[in-house]
Coordinates of C-alpha atoms in Angstrom, one line a residue:
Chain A
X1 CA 277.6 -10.5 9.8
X2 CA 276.6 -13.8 11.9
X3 CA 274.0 -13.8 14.0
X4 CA 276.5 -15.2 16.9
X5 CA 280.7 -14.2 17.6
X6 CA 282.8 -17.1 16.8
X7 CA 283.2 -17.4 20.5
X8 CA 279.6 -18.3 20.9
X9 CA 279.2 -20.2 18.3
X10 CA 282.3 -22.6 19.2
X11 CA 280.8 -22.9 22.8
X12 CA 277.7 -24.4 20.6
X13 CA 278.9 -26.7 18.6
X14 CA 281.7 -28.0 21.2
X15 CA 280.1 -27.4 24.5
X16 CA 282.5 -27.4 28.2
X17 CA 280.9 -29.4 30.6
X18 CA 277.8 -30.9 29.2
X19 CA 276.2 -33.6 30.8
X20 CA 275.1 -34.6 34.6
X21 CA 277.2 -34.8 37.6
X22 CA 275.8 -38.0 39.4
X23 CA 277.6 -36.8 42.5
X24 CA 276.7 -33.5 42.4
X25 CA 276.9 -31.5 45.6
X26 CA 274.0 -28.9 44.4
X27 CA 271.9 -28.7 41.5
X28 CA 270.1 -25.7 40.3
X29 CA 267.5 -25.1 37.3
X30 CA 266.1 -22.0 36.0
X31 CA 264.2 -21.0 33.0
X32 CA 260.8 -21.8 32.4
X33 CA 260.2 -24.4 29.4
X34 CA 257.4 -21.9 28.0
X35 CA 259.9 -19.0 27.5
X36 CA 262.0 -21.9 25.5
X37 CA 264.9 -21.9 28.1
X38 CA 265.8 -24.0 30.7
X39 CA 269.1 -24.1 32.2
X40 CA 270.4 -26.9 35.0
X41 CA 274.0 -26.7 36.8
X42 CA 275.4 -29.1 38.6
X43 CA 277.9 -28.6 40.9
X44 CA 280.8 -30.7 42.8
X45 CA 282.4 -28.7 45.8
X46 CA 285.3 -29.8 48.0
X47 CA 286.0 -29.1 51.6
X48 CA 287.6 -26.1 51.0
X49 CA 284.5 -24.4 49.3
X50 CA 286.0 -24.7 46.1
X51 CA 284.1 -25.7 42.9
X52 CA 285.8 -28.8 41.5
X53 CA 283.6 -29.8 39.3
X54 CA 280.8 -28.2 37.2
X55 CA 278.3 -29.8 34.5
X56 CA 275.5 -28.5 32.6
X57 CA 272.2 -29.5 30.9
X58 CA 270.4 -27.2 28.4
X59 CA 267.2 -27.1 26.5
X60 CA 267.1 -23.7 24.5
X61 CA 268.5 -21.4 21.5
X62 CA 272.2 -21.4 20.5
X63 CA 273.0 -18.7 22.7
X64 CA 271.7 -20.2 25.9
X65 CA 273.7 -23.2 25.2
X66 CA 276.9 -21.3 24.5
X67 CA 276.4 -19.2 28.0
X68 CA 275.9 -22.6 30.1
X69 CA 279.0 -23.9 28.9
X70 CA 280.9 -20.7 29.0
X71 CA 279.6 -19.9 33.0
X72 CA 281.0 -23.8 33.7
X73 CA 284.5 -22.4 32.3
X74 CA 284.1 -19.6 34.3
X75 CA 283.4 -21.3 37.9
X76 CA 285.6 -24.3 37.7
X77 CA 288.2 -23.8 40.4
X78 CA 287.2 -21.0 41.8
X79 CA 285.8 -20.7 45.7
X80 CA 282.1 -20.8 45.9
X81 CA 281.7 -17.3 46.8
X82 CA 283.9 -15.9 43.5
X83 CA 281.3 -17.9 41.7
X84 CA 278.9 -15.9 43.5
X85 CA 280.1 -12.9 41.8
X86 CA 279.7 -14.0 38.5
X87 CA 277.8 -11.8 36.6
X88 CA 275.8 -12.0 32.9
X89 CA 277.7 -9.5 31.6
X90 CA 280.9 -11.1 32.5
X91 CA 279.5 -14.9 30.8
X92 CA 278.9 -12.1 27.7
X93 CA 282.4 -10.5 27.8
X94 CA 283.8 -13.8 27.8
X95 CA 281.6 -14.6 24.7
X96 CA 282.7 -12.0 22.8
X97 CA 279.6 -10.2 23.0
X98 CA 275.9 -11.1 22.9
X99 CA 273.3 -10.1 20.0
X100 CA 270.9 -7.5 22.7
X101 CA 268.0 -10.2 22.2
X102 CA 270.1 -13.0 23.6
X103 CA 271.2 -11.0 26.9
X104 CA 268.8 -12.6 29.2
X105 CA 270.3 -16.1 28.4
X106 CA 273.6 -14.7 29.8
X107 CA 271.5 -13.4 33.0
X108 CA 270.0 -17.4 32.7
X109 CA 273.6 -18.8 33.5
X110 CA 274.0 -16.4 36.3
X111 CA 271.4 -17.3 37.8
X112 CA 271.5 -21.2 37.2
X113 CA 275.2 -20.9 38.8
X114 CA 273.2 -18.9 41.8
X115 CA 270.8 -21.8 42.4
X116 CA 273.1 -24.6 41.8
X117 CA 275.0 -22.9 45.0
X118 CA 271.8 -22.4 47.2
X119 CA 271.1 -25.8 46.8
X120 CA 274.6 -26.6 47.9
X121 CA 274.1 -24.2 50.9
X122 CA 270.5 -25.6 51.5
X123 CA 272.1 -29.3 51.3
X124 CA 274.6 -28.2 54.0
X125 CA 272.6 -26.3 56.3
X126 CA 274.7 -23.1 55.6
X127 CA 272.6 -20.2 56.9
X128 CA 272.4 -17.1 53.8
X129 CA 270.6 -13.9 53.1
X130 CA 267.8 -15.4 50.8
X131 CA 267.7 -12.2 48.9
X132 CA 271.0 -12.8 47.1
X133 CA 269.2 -15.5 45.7
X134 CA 265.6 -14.2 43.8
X135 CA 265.6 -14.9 40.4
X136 CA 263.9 -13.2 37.7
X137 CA 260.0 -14.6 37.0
X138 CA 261.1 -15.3 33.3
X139 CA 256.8 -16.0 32.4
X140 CA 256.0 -13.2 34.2
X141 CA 258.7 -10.8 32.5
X142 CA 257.3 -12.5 29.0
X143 CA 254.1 -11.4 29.6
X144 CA 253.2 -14.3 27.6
X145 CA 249.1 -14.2 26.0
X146 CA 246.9 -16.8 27.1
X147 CA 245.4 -17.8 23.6
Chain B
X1 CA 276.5 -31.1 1.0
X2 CA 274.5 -27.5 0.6
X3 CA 270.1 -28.3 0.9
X4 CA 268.3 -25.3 0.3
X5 CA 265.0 -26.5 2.3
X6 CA 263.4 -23.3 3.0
X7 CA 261.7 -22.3 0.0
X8 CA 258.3 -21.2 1.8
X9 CA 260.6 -18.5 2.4
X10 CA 262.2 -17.8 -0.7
X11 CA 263.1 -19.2 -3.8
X12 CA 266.2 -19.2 -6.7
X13 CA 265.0 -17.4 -9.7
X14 CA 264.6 -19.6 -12.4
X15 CA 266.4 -19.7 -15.9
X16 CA 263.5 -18.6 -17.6
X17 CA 262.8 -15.7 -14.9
X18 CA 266.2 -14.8 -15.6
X19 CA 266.2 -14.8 -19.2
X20 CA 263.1 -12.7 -19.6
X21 CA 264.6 -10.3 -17.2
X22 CA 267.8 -9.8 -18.5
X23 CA 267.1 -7.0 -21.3
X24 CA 265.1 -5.1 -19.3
X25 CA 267.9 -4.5 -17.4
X26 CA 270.5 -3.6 -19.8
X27 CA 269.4 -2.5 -23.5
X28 CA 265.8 -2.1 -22.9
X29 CA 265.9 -0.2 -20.0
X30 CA 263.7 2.4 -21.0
X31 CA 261.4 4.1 -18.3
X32 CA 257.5 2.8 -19.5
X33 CA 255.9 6.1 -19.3
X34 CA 258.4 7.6 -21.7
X35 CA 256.6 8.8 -25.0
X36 CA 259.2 7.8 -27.2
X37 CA 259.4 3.8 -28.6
X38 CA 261.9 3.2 -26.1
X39 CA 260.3 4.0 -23.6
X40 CA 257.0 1.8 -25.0
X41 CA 259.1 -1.3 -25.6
X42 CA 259.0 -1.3 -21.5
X43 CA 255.3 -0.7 -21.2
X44 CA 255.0 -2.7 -23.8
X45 CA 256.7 -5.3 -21.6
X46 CA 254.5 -4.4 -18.7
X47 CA 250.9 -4.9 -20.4
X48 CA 252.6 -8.3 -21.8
X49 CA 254.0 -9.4 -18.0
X50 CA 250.1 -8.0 -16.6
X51 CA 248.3 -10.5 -19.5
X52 CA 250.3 -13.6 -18.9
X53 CA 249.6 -12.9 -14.7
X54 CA 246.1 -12.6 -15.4
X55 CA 245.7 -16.0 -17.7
X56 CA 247.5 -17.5 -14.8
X57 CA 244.3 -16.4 -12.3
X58 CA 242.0 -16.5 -14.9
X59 CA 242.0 -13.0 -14.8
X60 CA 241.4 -9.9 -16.9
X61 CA 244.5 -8.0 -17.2
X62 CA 243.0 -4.5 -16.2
X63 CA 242.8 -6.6 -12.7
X64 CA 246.1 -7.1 -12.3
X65 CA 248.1 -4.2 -10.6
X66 CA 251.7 -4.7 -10.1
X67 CA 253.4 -4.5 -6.3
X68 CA 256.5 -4.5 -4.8
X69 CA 255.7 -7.8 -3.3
X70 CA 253.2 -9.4 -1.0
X71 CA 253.4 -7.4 1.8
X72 CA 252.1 -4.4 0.0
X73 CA 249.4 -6.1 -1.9
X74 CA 248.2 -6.9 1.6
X75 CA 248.5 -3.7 3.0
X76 CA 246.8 -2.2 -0.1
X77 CA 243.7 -5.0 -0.4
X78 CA 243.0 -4.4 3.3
X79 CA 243.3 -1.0 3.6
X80 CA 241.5 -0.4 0.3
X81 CA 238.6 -2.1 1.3
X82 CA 238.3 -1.0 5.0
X83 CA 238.0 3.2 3.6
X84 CA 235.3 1.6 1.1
X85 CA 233.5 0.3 4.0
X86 CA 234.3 3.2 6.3
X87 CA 232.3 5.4 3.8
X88 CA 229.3 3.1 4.4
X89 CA 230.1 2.9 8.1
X90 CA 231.0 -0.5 7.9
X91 CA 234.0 -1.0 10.2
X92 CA 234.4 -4.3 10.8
X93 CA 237.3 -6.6 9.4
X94 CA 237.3 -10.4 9.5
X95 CA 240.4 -12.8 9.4
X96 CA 242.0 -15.2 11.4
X97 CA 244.1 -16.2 13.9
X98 CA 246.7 -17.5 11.8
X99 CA 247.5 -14.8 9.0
X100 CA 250.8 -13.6 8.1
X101 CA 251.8 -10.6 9.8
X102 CA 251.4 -8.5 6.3
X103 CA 247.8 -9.2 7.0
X104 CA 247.5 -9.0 11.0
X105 CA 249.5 -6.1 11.4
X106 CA 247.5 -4.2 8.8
X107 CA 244.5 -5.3 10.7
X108 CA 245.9 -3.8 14.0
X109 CA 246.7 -0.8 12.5
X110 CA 242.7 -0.1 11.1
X111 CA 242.3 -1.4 14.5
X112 CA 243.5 1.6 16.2
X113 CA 242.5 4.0 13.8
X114 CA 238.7 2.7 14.9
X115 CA 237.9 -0.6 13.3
X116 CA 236.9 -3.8 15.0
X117 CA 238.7 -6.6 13.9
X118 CA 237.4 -10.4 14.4
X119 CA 240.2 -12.9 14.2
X120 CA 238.6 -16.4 13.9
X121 CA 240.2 -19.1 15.4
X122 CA 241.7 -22.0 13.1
X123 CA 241.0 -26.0 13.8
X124 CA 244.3 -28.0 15.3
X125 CA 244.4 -29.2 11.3
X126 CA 245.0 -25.9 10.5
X127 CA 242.0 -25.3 8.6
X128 CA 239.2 -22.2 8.9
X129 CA 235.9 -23.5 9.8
X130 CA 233.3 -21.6 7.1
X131 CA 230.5 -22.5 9.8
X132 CA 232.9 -20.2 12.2
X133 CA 233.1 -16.9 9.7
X134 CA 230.1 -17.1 8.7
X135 CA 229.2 -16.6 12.3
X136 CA 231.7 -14.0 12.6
X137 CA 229.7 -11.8 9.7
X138 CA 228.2 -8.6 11.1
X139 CA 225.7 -6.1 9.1
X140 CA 228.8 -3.5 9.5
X141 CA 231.2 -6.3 8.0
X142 CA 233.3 -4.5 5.6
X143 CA 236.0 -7.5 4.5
X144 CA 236.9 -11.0 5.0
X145 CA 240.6 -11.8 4.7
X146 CA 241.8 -15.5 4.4
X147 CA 244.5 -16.6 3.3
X148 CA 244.7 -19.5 0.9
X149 CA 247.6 -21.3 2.2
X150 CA 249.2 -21.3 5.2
X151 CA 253.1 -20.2 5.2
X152 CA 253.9 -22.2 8.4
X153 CA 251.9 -25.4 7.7
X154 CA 251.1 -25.3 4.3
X155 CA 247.4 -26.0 4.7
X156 CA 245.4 -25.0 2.5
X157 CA 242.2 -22.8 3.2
X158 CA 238.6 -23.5 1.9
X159 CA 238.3 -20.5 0.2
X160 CA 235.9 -21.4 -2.6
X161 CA 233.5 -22.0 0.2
X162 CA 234.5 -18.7 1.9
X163 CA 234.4 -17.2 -1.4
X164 CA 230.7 -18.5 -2.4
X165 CA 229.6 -17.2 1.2
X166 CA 231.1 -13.4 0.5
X167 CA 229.7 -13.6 -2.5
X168 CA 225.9 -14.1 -1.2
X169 CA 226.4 -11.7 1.6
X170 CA 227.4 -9.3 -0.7
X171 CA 231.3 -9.2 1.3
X172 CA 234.3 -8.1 -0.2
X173 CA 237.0 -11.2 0.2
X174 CA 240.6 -10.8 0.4
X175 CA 242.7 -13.9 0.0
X176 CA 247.0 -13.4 0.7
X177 CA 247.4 -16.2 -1.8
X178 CA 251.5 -15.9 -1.5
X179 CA 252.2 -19.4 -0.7
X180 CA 249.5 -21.0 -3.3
X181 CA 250.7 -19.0 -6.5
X182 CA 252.6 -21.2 -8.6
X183 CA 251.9 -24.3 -6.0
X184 CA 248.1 -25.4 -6.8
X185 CA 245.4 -23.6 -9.3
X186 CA 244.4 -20.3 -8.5
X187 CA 241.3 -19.4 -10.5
X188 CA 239.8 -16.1 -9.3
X189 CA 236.6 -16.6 -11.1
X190 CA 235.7 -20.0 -9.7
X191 CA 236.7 -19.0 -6.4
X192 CA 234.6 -15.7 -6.2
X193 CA 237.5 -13.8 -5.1
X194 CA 237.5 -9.6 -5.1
X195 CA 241.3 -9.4 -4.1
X196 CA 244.3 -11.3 -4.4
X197 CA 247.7 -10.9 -3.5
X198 CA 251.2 -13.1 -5.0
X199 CA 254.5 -12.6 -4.3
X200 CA 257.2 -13.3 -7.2
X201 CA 259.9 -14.6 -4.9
X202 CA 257.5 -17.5 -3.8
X203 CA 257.9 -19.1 -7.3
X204 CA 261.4 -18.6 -9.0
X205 CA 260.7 -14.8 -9.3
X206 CA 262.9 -12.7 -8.0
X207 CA 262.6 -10.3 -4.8
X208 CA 261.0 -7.2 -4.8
X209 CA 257.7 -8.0 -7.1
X210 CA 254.6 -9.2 -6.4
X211 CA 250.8 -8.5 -7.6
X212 CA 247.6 -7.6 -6.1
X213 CA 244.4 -9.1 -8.4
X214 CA 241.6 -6.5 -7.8
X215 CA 238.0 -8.0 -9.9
X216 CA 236.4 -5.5 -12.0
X217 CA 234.2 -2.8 -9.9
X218 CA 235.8 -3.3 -6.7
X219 CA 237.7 -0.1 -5.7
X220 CA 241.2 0.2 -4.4
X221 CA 243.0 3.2 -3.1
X222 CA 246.9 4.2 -3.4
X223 CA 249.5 3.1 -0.3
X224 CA 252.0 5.2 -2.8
X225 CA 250.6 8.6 -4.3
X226 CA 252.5 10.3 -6.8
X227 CA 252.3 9.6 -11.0
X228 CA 250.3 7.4 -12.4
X229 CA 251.5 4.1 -13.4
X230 CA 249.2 1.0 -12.4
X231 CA 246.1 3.2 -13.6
X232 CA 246.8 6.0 -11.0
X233 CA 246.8 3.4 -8.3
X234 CA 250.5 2.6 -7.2
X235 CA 252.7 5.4 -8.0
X236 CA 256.5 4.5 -8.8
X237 CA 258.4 3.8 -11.8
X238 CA 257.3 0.5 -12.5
X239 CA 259.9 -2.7 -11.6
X240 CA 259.9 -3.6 -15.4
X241 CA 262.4 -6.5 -15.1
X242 CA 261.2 -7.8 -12.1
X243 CA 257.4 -7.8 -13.9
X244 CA 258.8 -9.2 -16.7
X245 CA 260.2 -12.3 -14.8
X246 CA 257.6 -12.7 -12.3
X247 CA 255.1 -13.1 -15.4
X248 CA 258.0 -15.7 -17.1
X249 CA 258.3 -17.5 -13.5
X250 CA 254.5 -17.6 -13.1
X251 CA 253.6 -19.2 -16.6
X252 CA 256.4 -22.0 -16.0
X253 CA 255.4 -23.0 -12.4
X254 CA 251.8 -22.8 -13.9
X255 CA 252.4 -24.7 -16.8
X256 CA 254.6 -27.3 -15.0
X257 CA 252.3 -27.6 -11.8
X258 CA 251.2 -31.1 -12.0
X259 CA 254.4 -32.4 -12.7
X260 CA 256.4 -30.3 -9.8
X261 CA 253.8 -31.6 -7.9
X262 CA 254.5 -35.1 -8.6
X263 CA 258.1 -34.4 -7.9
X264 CA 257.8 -33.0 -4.9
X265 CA 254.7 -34.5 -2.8
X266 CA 256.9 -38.2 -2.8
X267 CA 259.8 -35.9 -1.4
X268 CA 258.0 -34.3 0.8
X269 CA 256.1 -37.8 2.1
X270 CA 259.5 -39.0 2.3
X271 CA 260.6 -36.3 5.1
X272 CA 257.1 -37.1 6.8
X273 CA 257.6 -40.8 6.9
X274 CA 261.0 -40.9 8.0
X275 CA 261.4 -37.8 10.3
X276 CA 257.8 -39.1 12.2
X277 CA 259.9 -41.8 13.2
X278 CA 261.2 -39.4 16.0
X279 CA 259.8 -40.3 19.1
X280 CA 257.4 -37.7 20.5
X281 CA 257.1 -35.9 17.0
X282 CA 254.1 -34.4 15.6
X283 CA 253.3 -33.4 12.0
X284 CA 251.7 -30.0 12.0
X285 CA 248.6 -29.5 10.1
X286 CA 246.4 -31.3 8.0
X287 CA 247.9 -33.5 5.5
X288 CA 244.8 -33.5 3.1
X289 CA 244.7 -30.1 2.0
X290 CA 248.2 -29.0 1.5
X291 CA 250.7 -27.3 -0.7
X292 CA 253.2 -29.5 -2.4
X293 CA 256.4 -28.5 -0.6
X294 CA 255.7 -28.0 3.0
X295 CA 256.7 -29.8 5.9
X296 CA 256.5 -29.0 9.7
X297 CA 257.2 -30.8 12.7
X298 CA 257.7 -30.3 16.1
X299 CA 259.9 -32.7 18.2
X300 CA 259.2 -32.8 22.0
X301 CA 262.5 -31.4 24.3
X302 CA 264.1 -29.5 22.3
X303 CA 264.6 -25.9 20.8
X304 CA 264.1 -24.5 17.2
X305 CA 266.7 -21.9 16.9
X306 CA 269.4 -24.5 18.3
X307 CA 268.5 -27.3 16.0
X308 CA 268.8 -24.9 13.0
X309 CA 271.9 -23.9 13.9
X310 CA 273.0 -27.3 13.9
X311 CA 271.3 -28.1 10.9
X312 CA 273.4 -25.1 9.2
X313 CA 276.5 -26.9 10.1
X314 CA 275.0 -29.8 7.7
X315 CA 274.5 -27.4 5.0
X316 CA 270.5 -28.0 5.5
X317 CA 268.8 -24.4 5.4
X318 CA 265.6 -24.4 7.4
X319 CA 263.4 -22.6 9.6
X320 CA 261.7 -22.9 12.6
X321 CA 258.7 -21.4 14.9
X322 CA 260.8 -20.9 17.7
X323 CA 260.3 -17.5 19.6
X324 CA 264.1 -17.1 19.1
X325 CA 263.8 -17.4 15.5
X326 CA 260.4 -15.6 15.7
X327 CA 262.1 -12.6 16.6
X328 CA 259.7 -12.4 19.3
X329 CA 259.2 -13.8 23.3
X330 CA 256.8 -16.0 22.2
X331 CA 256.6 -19.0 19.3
X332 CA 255.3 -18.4 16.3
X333 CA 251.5 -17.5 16.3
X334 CA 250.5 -20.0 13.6
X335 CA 251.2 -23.1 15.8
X336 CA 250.0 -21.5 19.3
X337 CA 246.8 -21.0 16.5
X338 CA 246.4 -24.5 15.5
X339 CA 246.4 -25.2 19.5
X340 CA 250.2 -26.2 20.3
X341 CA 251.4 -25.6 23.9
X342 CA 254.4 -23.2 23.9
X343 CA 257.2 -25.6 25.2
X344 CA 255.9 -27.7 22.2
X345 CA 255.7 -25.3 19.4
X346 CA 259.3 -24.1 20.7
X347 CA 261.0 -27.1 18.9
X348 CA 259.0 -26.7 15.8
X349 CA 260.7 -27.1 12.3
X350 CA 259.7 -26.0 8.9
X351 CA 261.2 -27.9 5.9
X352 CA 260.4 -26.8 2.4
X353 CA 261.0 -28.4 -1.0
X354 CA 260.7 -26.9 -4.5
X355 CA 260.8 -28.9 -7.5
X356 CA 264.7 -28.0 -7.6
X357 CA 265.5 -30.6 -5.0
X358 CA 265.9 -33.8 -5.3
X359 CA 265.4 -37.3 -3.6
X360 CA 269.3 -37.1 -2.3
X361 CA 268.4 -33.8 -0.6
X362 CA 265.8 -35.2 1.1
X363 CA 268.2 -38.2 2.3
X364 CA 270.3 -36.2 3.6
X365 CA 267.8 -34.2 5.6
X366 CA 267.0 -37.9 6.7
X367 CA 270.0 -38.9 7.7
X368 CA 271.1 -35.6 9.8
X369 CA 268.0 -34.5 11.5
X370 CA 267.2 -37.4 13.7
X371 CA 270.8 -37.5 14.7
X372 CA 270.7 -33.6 15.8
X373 CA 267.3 -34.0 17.8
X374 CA 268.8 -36.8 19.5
X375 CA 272.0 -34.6 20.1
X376 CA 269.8 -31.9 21.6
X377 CA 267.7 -33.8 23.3
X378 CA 270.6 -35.5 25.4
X379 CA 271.7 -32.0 26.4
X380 CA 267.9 -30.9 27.6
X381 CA 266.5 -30.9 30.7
X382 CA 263.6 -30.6 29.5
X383 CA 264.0 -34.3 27.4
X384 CA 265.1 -35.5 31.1
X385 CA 262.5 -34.9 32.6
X386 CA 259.9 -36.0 29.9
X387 CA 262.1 -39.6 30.3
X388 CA 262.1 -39.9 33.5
X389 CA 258.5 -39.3 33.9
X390 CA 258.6 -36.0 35.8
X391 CA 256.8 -34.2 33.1
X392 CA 254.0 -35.1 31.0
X393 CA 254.4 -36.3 27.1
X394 CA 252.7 -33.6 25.5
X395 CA 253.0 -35.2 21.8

């Protein structure tokens, strides 16, 4: 058996939404370079609170790409707080399933869609409960040796 | 087009592996301790396979004990000589930082069974510094582990030195020689080596077979107990094809070493030339002590597992140091060793070349590789950020 569903591995090779949105009304980035993923998510939102636009730019494994571009399919048109809602498990569900060492790049793309919106919300000056919005302390999780 | 460029990991068996083997598999499949001549035509086999091994490490062939591979040879050398030493209480075991994990994770084992184990750093060439071991070297010291080449890097160890300074101190020295045998000349003699391990699938053997060299007076005990094949020190019904072809594999790669070499070092110059045209590449490890076939680089931005996915797609098999392909959190040991920062040694990639490639493989890999790291790169943040300035250059 692949390592990666077919699903995942056509987000890969062809992924939705790569690229920068110059225009972008918030930006977020999480991941941590040492760990070997960063993800960045641009969003555009209209008056309406609706995400019109979403692009992504990834540096990691196969599976961190596929779940950036899959989490832009997923947010695209929808109100900012649906988007809110989305969880890993539903970027994985979506993939077709996840090998168990690739889950936290699904929990990456929640969270990148997360900070992408705070930013949006901190641009605005729209108040929010700032625990909706704590990340996971990817190094810290690692527990990466100091050699 | 298929490139099989991975061949530090394994290797096709070869024609004359394959021939040798054959019989043993099908008429003379005879078990070798059997009394009757069928049974002897096996062992027979076996004490042939165990000679030819031995002329290939300048060897005697009662020092040649037959394995299921590396791995074990490892785990038996080690283990074997930390109970010698234990009996003597001598507990401490020297190696490096950079060992396969047949070797380290032996090591941590003995650790926590009450041994003190000194891993000694490596240079950022990749190579052992003597000055550093012989440091390390205790009264209670009861082995030194090196290994002659790296699998990773491909550089190669000074282990005559290491050998001569064992020797004087009177300090058994374990060598994981897996990546050297059937690559350069092994010579167990002039190297003042106790122990030695090879692995069959390194060289156009096939899986499953390997060898552990064990010079005359030093004493080994079993990992396997149970009859008493290999002199009553690896129980098992012996792998009598497998033997049989390592032994064919190993006298061809020895007896066509210089001009494999000569094949594959302008191949493998050719991937170094072209692919350190990459902006913000680095070639890992020293160049001047080497094995033929090994090439690794890392390319700033990007990430291993992703570019050896892509790489697939280009029929270019590969592999790379990336904690996602390391199976781990954390890159592969051997470059954080030789002093790589991890977002570096992330978008590390190993390319390795056997005398069964050829010049076209290589231009291929040429062609496709810079093409891919540019592809990645213009998806990274990471690449973004190096551009515009926001993060340092590291390489």
């Amino acid at each position: 058996m692949a390592l990666y569903s077919e699903k995942v591995m056509d987000h890969f090779r062809n992924p939705r939404n790569m690229g920068k949105l110059d225009d972008a009304d918030g930006i977020g980035e999480v991941g941590n370079a040492k760990c070997g993923d960063i993800m960045r998510m641009y969003i555009k939102v209209d008056d309406e609170g609706v995400i019109t636009d979403c692009k992504f730019n990834t540096f990691g494994c196969g599976s961190a790409i596929a779940t950036s571009s899959m989490a832009t399919e997923l947010i695209i048109g929808k109100p900012i707080d649906e988007a809110l809602q989305l969880s890993n498990q539903a970027v994985v569900e979506a993939l077709d399933g996840l090998p168990v060492h690739k889950i936290h790049c699904s929990v990456l793309a929640e969270e990148a869609v997360r900070a992408a919106v705070k930013d949006y919300y901190d641009r605005k000056g729209i108040a929010y409960d700032p625990a909706q919005f704590q990340f996971h302390n990817e190094e810290e999780e690692h527990g990466h040796t100091e050699e | 087009m298929f490139v099989y460029a991975d061949n530090a990991a394994t290797t096709g068996v070869s024609k004359a592996a394959l021939e040798a083997m054959l019989p043993y598999l099908t008429e003379q499949y005879g078990n070798p301790s059997s009394l009757y001549a069928f049974g002897q035509k096996a062992k027979e086999a076996i004490e042939q396979a165990r000679a030819d091994v031995a002329a290939c490490l300048n060897a005697e062939p009662r020092e040649i004990y037959f394995t299921s591979g590396g791995s074990e040879a490892d785990n038996q050398a080690i283990v074997s000589a930390a109970r010698n030493g234990a009996k003597k209480g001598k507990k401490h075991l020297i190696s490096t930082k950079f060992e396969h994990h047949a070797v380290l994770h032996t090591l941590k084992r003995l650790e926590k069974e009450g041994f003190e184990v000194t891993l000694i750093d490596v240079n950022a060439d990749g190579v052992v510094r003597v000055e550093d071991l012989e440091a390390a070297i205790r009264p209670d010291t009861a082995l030194v582990t090196v290994m002659f080449a790296n699998n990773e890097i491909g550089t190669v160890q000074p282990i005559a030195e290491i050998g001569a300074l064992c020797r004087e101190k009177k300090i058994p020295f374990h060598t994981d020689a897996v990546q050297a045998a059937g690559h350069i000349p092994l010579d167990v003699k002039a190297l003042n080596v106790d122990m030695l391990s090879i692995s069959g699938h390194k060289f156009h053997a096939p899986k499953g077979v390997g060898a552990l060299y064990v010079k005359k007076g030093v004493l080994i005990s079993n990992l396997i107990d149970g009859g008493a094949q290999e002199r009553g020190k690896r129980a098992g019904t012996e792998n009598v094809a497998g033997i049989v072809a390592m032994a064919a594999a190993l006298k061809e790669s020895v007896a066509h070493m210089e001009e494999n070499t000569a094949k594959i070092v302008p191949m493998r110059d050719r991937l170094f030339e072209e692919l350190s045209k990459i902006p913000h590449s680095k070639i890992n490890g020293s160049l001047e002590k080497h094995v033929p076939g090994t090439v690794n680089m890392c390319f700033e931005g990007i990430e291993g597992e992703s570019l050896l996915l892509l790489l697939d797609d280009e029929g270019i098999c590969a592999s790379s140091g990336s904690a996602c392909t390391s199976g781990s959190l954390d890159p592969s040991h051997v470059l954080l060793a030789i002093g790589l920062p991890h977002e570096v040694a992330h978008g590390s990639l190993r390319l390795s070349l056997s005398e069964y490639n050829s010049m076209e493989d290589v231009e291929h890999i040429i062609r496709v590789v810079p093409r891919v790291v540019d592809y990645l790169r213009n998806m990274s943040p990471v690449w973004d950020e190096l551009e515009k300035g926001e993060r340092p250059h590291l390489i």
